[in-house]
CSV table of C-alpha atoms and ligand atoms in Angstrom, one decimal:
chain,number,residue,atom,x,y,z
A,4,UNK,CA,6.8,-6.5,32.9
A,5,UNK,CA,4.9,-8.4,30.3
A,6,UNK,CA,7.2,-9.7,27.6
A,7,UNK,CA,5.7,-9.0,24.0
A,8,UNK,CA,7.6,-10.2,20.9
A,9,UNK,CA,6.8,-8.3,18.3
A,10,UNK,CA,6.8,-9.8,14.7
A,11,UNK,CA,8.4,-7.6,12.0
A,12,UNK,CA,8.0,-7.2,8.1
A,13,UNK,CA,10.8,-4.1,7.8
A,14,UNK,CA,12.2,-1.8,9.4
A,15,UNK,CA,10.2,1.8,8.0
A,16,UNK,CA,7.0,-0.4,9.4
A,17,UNK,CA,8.7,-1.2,12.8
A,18,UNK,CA,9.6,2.7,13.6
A,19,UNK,CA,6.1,3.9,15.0
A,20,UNK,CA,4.9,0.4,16.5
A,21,UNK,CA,8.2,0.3,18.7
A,22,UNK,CA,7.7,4.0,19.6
A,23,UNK,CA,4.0,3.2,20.9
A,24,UNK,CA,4.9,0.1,22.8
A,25,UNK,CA,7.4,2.2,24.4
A,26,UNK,CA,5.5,5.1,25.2
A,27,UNK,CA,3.3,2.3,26.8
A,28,UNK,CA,5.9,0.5,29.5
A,29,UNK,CA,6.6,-2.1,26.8
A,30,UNK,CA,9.8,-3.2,25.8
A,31,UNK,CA,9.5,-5.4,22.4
A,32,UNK,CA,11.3,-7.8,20.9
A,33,UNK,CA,11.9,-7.5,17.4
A,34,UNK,CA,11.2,-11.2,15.5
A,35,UNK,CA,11.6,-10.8,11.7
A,36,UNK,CA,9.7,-14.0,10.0
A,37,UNK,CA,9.6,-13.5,6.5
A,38,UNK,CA,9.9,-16.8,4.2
A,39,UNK,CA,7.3,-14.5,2.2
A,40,UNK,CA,10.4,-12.1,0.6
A,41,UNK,CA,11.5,-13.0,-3.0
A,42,UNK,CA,14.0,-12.6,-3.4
A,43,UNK,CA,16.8,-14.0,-1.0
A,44,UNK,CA,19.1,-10.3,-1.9
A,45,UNK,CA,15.8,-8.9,-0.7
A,46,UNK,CA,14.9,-10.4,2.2
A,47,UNK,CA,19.0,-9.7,3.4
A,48,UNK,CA,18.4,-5.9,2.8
A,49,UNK,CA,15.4,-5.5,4.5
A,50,UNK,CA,16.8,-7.2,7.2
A,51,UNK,CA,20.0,-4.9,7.2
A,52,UNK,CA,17.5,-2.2,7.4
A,53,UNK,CA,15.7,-3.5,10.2
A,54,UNK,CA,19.2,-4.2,11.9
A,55,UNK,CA,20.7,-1.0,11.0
A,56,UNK,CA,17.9,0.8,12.6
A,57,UNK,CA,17.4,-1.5,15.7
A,58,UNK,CA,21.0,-1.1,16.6
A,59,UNK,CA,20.3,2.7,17.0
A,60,UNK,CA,17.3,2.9,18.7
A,61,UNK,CA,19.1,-0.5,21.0
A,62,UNK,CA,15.8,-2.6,20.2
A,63,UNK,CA,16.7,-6.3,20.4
A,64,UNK,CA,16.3,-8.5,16.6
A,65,UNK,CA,15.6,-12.2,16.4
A,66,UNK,CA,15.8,-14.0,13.0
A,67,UNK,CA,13.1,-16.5,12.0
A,68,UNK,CA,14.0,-19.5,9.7
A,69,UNK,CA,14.3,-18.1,6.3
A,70,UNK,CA,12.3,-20.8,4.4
A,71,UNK,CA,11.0,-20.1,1.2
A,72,UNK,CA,10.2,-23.9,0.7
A,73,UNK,CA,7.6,-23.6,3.2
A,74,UNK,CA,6.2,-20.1,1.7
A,75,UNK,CA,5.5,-21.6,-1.5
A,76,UNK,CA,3.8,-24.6,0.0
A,77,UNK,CA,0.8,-22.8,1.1
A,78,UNK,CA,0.7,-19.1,0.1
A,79,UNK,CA,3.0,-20.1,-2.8
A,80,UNK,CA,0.4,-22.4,-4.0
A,81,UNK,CA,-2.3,-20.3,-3.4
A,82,UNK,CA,-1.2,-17.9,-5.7
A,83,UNK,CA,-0.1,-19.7,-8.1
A,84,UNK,CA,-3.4,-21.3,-8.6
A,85,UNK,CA,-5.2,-18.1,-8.3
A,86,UNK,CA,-2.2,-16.7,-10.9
A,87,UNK,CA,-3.5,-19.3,-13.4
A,88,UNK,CA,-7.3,-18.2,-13.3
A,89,UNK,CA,-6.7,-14.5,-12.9
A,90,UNK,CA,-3.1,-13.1,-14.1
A,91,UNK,CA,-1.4,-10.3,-12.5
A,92,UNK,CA,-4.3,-9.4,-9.5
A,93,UNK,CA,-3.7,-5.7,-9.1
A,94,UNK,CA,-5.1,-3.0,-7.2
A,95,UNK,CA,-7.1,-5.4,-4.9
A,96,UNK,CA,-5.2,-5.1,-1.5
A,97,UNK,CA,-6.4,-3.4,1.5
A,98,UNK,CA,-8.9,-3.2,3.7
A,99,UNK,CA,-12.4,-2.2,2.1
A,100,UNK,CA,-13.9,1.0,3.6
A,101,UNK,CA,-16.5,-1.5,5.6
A,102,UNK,CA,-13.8,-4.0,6.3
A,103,UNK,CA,-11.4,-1.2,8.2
A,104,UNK,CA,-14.3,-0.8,10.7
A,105,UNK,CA,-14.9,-4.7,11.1
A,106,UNK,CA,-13.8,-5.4,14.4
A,107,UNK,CA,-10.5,-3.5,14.3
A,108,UNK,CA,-8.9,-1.9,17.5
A,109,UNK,CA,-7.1,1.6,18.0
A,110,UNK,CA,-4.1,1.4,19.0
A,111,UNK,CA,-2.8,-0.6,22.2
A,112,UNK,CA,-6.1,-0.9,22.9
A,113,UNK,CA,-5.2,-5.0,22.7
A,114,UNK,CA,-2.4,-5.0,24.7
A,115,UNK,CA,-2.4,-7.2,27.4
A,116,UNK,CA,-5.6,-8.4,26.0
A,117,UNK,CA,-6.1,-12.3,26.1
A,118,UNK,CA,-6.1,-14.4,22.8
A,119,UNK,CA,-9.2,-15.9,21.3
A,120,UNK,CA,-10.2,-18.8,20.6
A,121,UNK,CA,-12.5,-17.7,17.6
A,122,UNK,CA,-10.3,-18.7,14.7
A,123,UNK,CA,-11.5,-18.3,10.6
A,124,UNK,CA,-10.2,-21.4,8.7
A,125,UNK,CA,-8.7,-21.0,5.4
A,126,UNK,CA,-9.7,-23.0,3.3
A,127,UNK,CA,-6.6,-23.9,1.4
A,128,UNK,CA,-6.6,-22.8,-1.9
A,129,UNK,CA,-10.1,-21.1,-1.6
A,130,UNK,CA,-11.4,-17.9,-0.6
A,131,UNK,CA,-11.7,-16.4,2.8
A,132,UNK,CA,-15.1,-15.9,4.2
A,133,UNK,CA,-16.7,-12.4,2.7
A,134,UNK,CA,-18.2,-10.4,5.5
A,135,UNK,CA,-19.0,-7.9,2.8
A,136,UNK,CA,-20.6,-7.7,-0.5
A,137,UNK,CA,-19.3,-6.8,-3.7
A,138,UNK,CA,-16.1,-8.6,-3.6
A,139,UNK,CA,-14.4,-9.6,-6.5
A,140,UNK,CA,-13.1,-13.4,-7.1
A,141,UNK,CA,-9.9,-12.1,-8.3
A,142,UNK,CA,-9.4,-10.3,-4.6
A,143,UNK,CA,-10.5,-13.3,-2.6
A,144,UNK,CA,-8.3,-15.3,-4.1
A,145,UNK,CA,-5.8,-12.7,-3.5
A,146,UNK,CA,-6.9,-12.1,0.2
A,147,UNK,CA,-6.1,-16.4,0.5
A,148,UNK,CA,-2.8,-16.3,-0.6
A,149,UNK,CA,-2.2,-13.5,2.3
A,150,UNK,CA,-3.8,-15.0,4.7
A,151,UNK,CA,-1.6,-17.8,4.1
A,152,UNK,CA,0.8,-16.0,4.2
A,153,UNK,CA,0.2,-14.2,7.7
A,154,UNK,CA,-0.5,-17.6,9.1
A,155,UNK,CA,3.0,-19.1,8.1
A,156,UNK,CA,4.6,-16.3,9.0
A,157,UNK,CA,2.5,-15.7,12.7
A,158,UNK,CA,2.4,-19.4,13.6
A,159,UNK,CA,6.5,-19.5,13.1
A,160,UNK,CA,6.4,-16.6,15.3
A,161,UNK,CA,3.8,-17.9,18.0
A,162,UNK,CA,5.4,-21.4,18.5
A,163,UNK,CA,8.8,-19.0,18.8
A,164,UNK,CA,7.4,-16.5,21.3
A,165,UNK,CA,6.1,-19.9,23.5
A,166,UNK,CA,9.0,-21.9,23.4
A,167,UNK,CA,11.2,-17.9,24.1
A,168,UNK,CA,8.8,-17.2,27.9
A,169,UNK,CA,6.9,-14.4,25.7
A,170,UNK,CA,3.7,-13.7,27.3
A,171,UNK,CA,1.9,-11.8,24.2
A,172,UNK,CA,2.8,-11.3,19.9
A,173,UNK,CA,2.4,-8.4,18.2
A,174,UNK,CA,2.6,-7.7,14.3
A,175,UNK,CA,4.0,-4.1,12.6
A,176,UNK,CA,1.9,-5.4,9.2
A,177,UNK,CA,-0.9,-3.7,10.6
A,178,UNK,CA,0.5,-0.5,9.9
A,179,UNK,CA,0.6,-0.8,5.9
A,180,UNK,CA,-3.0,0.3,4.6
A,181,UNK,CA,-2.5,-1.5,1.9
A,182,UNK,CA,-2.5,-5.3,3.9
A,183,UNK,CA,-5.5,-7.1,5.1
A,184,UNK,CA,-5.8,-5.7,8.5
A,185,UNK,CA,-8.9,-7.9,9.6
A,186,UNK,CA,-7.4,-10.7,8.2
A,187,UNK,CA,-3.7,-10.2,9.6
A,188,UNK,CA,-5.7,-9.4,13.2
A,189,UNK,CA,-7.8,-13.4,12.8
A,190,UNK,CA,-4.5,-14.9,11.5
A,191,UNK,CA,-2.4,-13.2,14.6
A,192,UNK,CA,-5.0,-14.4,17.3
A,193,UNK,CA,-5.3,-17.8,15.5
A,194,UNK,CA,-1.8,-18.4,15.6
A,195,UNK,CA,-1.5,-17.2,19.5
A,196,UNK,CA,-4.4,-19.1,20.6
A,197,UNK,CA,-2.8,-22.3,19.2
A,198,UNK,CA,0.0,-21.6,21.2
A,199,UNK,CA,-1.8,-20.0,24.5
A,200,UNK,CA,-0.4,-16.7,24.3
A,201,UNK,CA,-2.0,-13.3,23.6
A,202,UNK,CA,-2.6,-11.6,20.6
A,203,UNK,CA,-1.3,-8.1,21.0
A,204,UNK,CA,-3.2,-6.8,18.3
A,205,UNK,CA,-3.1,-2.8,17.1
A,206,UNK,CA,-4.3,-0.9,14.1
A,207,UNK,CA,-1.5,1.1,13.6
A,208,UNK,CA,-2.6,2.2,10.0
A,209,UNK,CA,-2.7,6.0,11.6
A,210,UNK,CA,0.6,5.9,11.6
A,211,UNK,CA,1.5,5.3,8.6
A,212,UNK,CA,2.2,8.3,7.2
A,213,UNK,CA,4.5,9.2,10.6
A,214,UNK,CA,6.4,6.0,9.6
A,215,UNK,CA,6.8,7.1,6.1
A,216,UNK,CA,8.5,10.7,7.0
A,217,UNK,CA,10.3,9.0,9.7
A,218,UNK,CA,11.8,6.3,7.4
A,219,UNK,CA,12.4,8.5,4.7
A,220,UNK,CA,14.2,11.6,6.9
A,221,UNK,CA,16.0,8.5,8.2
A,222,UNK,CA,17.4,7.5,4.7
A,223,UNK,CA,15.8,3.6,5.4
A,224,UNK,CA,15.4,1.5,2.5
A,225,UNK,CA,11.8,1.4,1.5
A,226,UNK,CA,10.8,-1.3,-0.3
A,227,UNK,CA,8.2,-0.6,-3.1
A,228,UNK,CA,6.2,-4.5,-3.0
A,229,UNK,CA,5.0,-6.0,0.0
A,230,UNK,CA,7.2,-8.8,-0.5
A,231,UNK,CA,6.2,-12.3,-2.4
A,232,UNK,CA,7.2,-12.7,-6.3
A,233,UNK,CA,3.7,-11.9,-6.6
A,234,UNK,CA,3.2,-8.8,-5.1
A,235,UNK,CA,6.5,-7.8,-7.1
A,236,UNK,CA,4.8,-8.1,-10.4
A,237,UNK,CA,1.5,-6.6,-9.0
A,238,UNK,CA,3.2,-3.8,-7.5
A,239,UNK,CA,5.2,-3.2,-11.2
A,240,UNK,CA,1.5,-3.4,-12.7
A,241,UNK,CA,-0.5,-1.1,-10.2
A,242,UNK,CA,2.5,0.8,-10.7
A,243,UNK,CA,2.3,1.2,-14.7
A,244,UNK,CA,-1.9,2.0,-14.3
A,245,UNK,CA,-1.0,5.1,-12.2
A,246,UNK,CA,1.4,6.3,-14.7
A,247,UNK,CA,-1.2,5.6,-17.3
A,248,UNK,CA,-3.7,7.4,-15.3
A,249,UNK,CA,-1.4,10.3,-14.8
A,250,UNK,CA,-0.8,10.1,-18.7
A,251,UNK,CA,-4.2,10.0,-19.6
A,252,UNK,CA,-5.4,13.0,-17.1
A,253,UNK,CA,-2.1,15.4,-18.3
A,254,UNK,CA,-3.4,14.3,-22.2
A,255,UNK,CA,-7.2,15.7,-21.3
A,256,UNK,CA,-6.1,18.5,-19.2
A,257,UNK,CA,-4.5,19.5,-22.6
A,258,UNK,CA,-7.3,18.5,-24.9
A,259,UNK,CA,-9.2,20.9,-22.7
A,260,UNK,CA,-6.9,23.5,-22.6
A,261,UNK,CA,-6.5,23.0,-26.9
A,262,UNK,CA,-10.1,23.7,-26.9
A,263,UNK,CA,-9.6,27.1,-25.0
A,264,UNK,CA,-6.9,27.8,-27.2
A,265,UNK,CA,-8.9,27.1,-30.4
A,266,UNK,CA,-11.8,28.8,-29.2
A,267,UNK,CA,-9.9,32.2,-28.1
A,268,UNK,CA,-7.9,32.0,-32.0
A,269,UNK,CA,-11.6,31.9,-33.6
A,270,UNK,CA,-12.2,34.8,-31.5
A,271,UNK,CA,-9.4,37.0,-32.3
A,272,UNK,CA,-9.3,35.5,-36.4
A,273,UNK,CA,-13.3,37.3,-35.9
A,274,UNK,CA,-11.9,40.3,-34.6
A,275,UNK,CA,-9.2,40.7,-37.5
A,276,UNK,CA,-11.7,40.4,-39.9
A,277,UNK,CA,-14.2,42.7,-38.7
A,278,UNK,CA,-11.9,45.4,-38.5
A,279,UNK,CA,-10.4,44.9,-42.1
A,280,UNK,CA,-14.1,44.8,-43.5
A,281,UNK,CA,-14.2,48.3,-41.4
A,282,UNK,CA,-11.0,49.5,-42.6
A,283,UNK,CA,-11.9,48.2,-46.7
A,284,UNK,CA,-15.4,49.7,-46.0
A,285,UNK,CA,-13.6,52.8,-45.0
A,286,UNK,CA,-11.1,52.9,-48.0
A,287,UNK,CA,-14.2,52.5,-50.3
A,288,UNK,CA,-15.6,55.6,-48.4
A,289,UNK,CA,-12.7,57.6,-49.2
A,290,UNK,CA,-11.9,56.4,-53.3
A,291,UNK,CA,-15.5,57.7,-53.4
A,292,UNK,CA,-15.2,61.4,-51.9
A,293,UNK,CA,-11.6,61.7,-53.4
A,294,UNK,CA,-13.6,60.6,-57.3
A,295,UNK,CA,-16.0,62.7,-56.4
A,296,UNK,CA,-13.7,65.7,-55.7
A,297,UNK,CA,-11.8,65.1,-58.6
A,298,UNK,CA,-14.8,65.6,-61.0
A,299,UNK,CA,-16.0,68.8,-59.0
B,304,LIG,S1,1.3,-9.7,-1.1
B,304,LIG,FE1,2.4,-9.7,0.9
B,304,LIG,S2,1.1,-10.6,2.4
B,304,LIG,FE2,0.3,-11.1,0.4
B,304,LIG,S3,1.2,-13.1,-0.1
B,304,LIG,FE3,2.6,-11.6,-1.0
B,304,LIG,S4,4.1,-11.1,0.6
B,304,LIG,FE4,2.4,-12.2,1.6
């Protein structure tokens, strides 16, 4: 059988890619390469998690070199330049609607599939090249500190998967819809073809919701930021707009409702006072016939 490494981010995001290898005759290995994770406490716990989980479900875990030097060399850079120009860059991950259809496989529909050749070339510290319009600056330069970040983080797990007789790589970031899937599927095929092995590529964004009751059911720690110092603050700050959002639409849905209120108080004030002119007209009726009596 076909030995596939298969390069990790957590554990929640390993659950459902393990499961499909399996159901598929293949037997991963569990490589968890992630200089990316800020801090050091965190990248321990997610690794416990992973760990915890593996040693249930008897998958085997390899550790990568932990080497937040590295990271903020390239994607560490990256950011921080783009950091300068842009601040916090919120709200600007995932796949566009057009991008999710660009080139992307179902699921183990790459397995066993040779690597290309065909490789997109950051340029370090610019943008990534825009297949699609309407793009912001803020998000490419976003999109280049990930890629840089896949690419440290697949070409550490590549030259490993070589050197370890591992036919083939696979990647569970593809199942967070909230990461660059065409970019972590050029970065994972980049990185295997520099070291001759295949790209086991899947778009397991489907699953994502399976992987979120699974993880939660199994009391896993799930992490709310992907993982850099970065996405820590932009997390905090998409964060803090959806509460704002969820302010703003509570405060309007009771403006409206004030309205309706104010509108059915009119109504009933109307009401009062068209049956007190009615009862006054009525009392004015009778003073008259009782005067009127009186004198007869
Ligand atoms: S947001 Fe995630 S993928 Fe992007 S640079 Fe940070 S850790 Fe890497």
């Amino acid at each position: 059988m076909e030995r596939i490494l298969l390069h990790a981010c957590c554990g929640p995001c390993s659950l459902e890619p393990v499961r499909i290898l399996r159901s598929e005759g293949v037997e991963p290995v569990v490589f968890y390469a992630n200089s990316n994770i800020h801090p050091a406490e965190e990248y321990a716990r997610r690794l416990a998690t992973l760990r915890e989980w593996a040693a249930d479900a008897d998958v085997e875990v390899v550790e990568g070199a932990y080497d937040p030097e590295a990271w903020e060399a390239t994607a560490g850079r990256i950011g921080d330049a783009a950091e300068a120009k842009f601040g916090v860059i919120a709200n600007e991950e995932g796949d566009l609607e057009e991008e999710a259809l660009f080139g992307a496989n179902p699921v183990g529909g790459d397995l066993g599939r040779p690597s290309s050749s065909k490789s997109t070339v950051l340029d370090e510290g610019g943008a990534s090249p825009a297949p699609t319009e309407g793009r912001t600056t803020a998000r490419r330069a976003r999109e280049a500190r990930c890629r840089a970040c896949y690419r440290l983080r697949f070409e550490e797990a590549a030259h490993y998967a070589r050197e370890h007789g591992f036919a083939a790589l696979g990647t569970t970031l593809s199942v967070s819809p909230y990461q660059y899937t065409r970019i972590i599927r050029e970065e994972l095929e980049r990185a295997c073809a520099r070291e001759g092995i295949k790209a086991c590529f899947a778009d397991y964004r489907p699953f994502y919701d399976e992987a979120t009751r699974r993880s939660r059911e199994g009391g896993m720690y799930r992490q709310n930021y992907c993982g850099c110092r970065f996405s820590d603050a932009e997390a905090a700050a998409e964060r803090e707009e959806r509460r704002a959002a969820r302010r703003a639409a509570r405060e309007a849905e009771l403006a409206a409702h004030a309205d309706k209120r104010a509108a059915a108080e009119a109504e009933r004030a109307r009401t009062r006072a068209e049956k007190q002119a009615y009862a006054d007209k009525q009392a004015k009726k009778r003073a008259i016939l009782k005067a009127l009596r009186e004198q007869q």
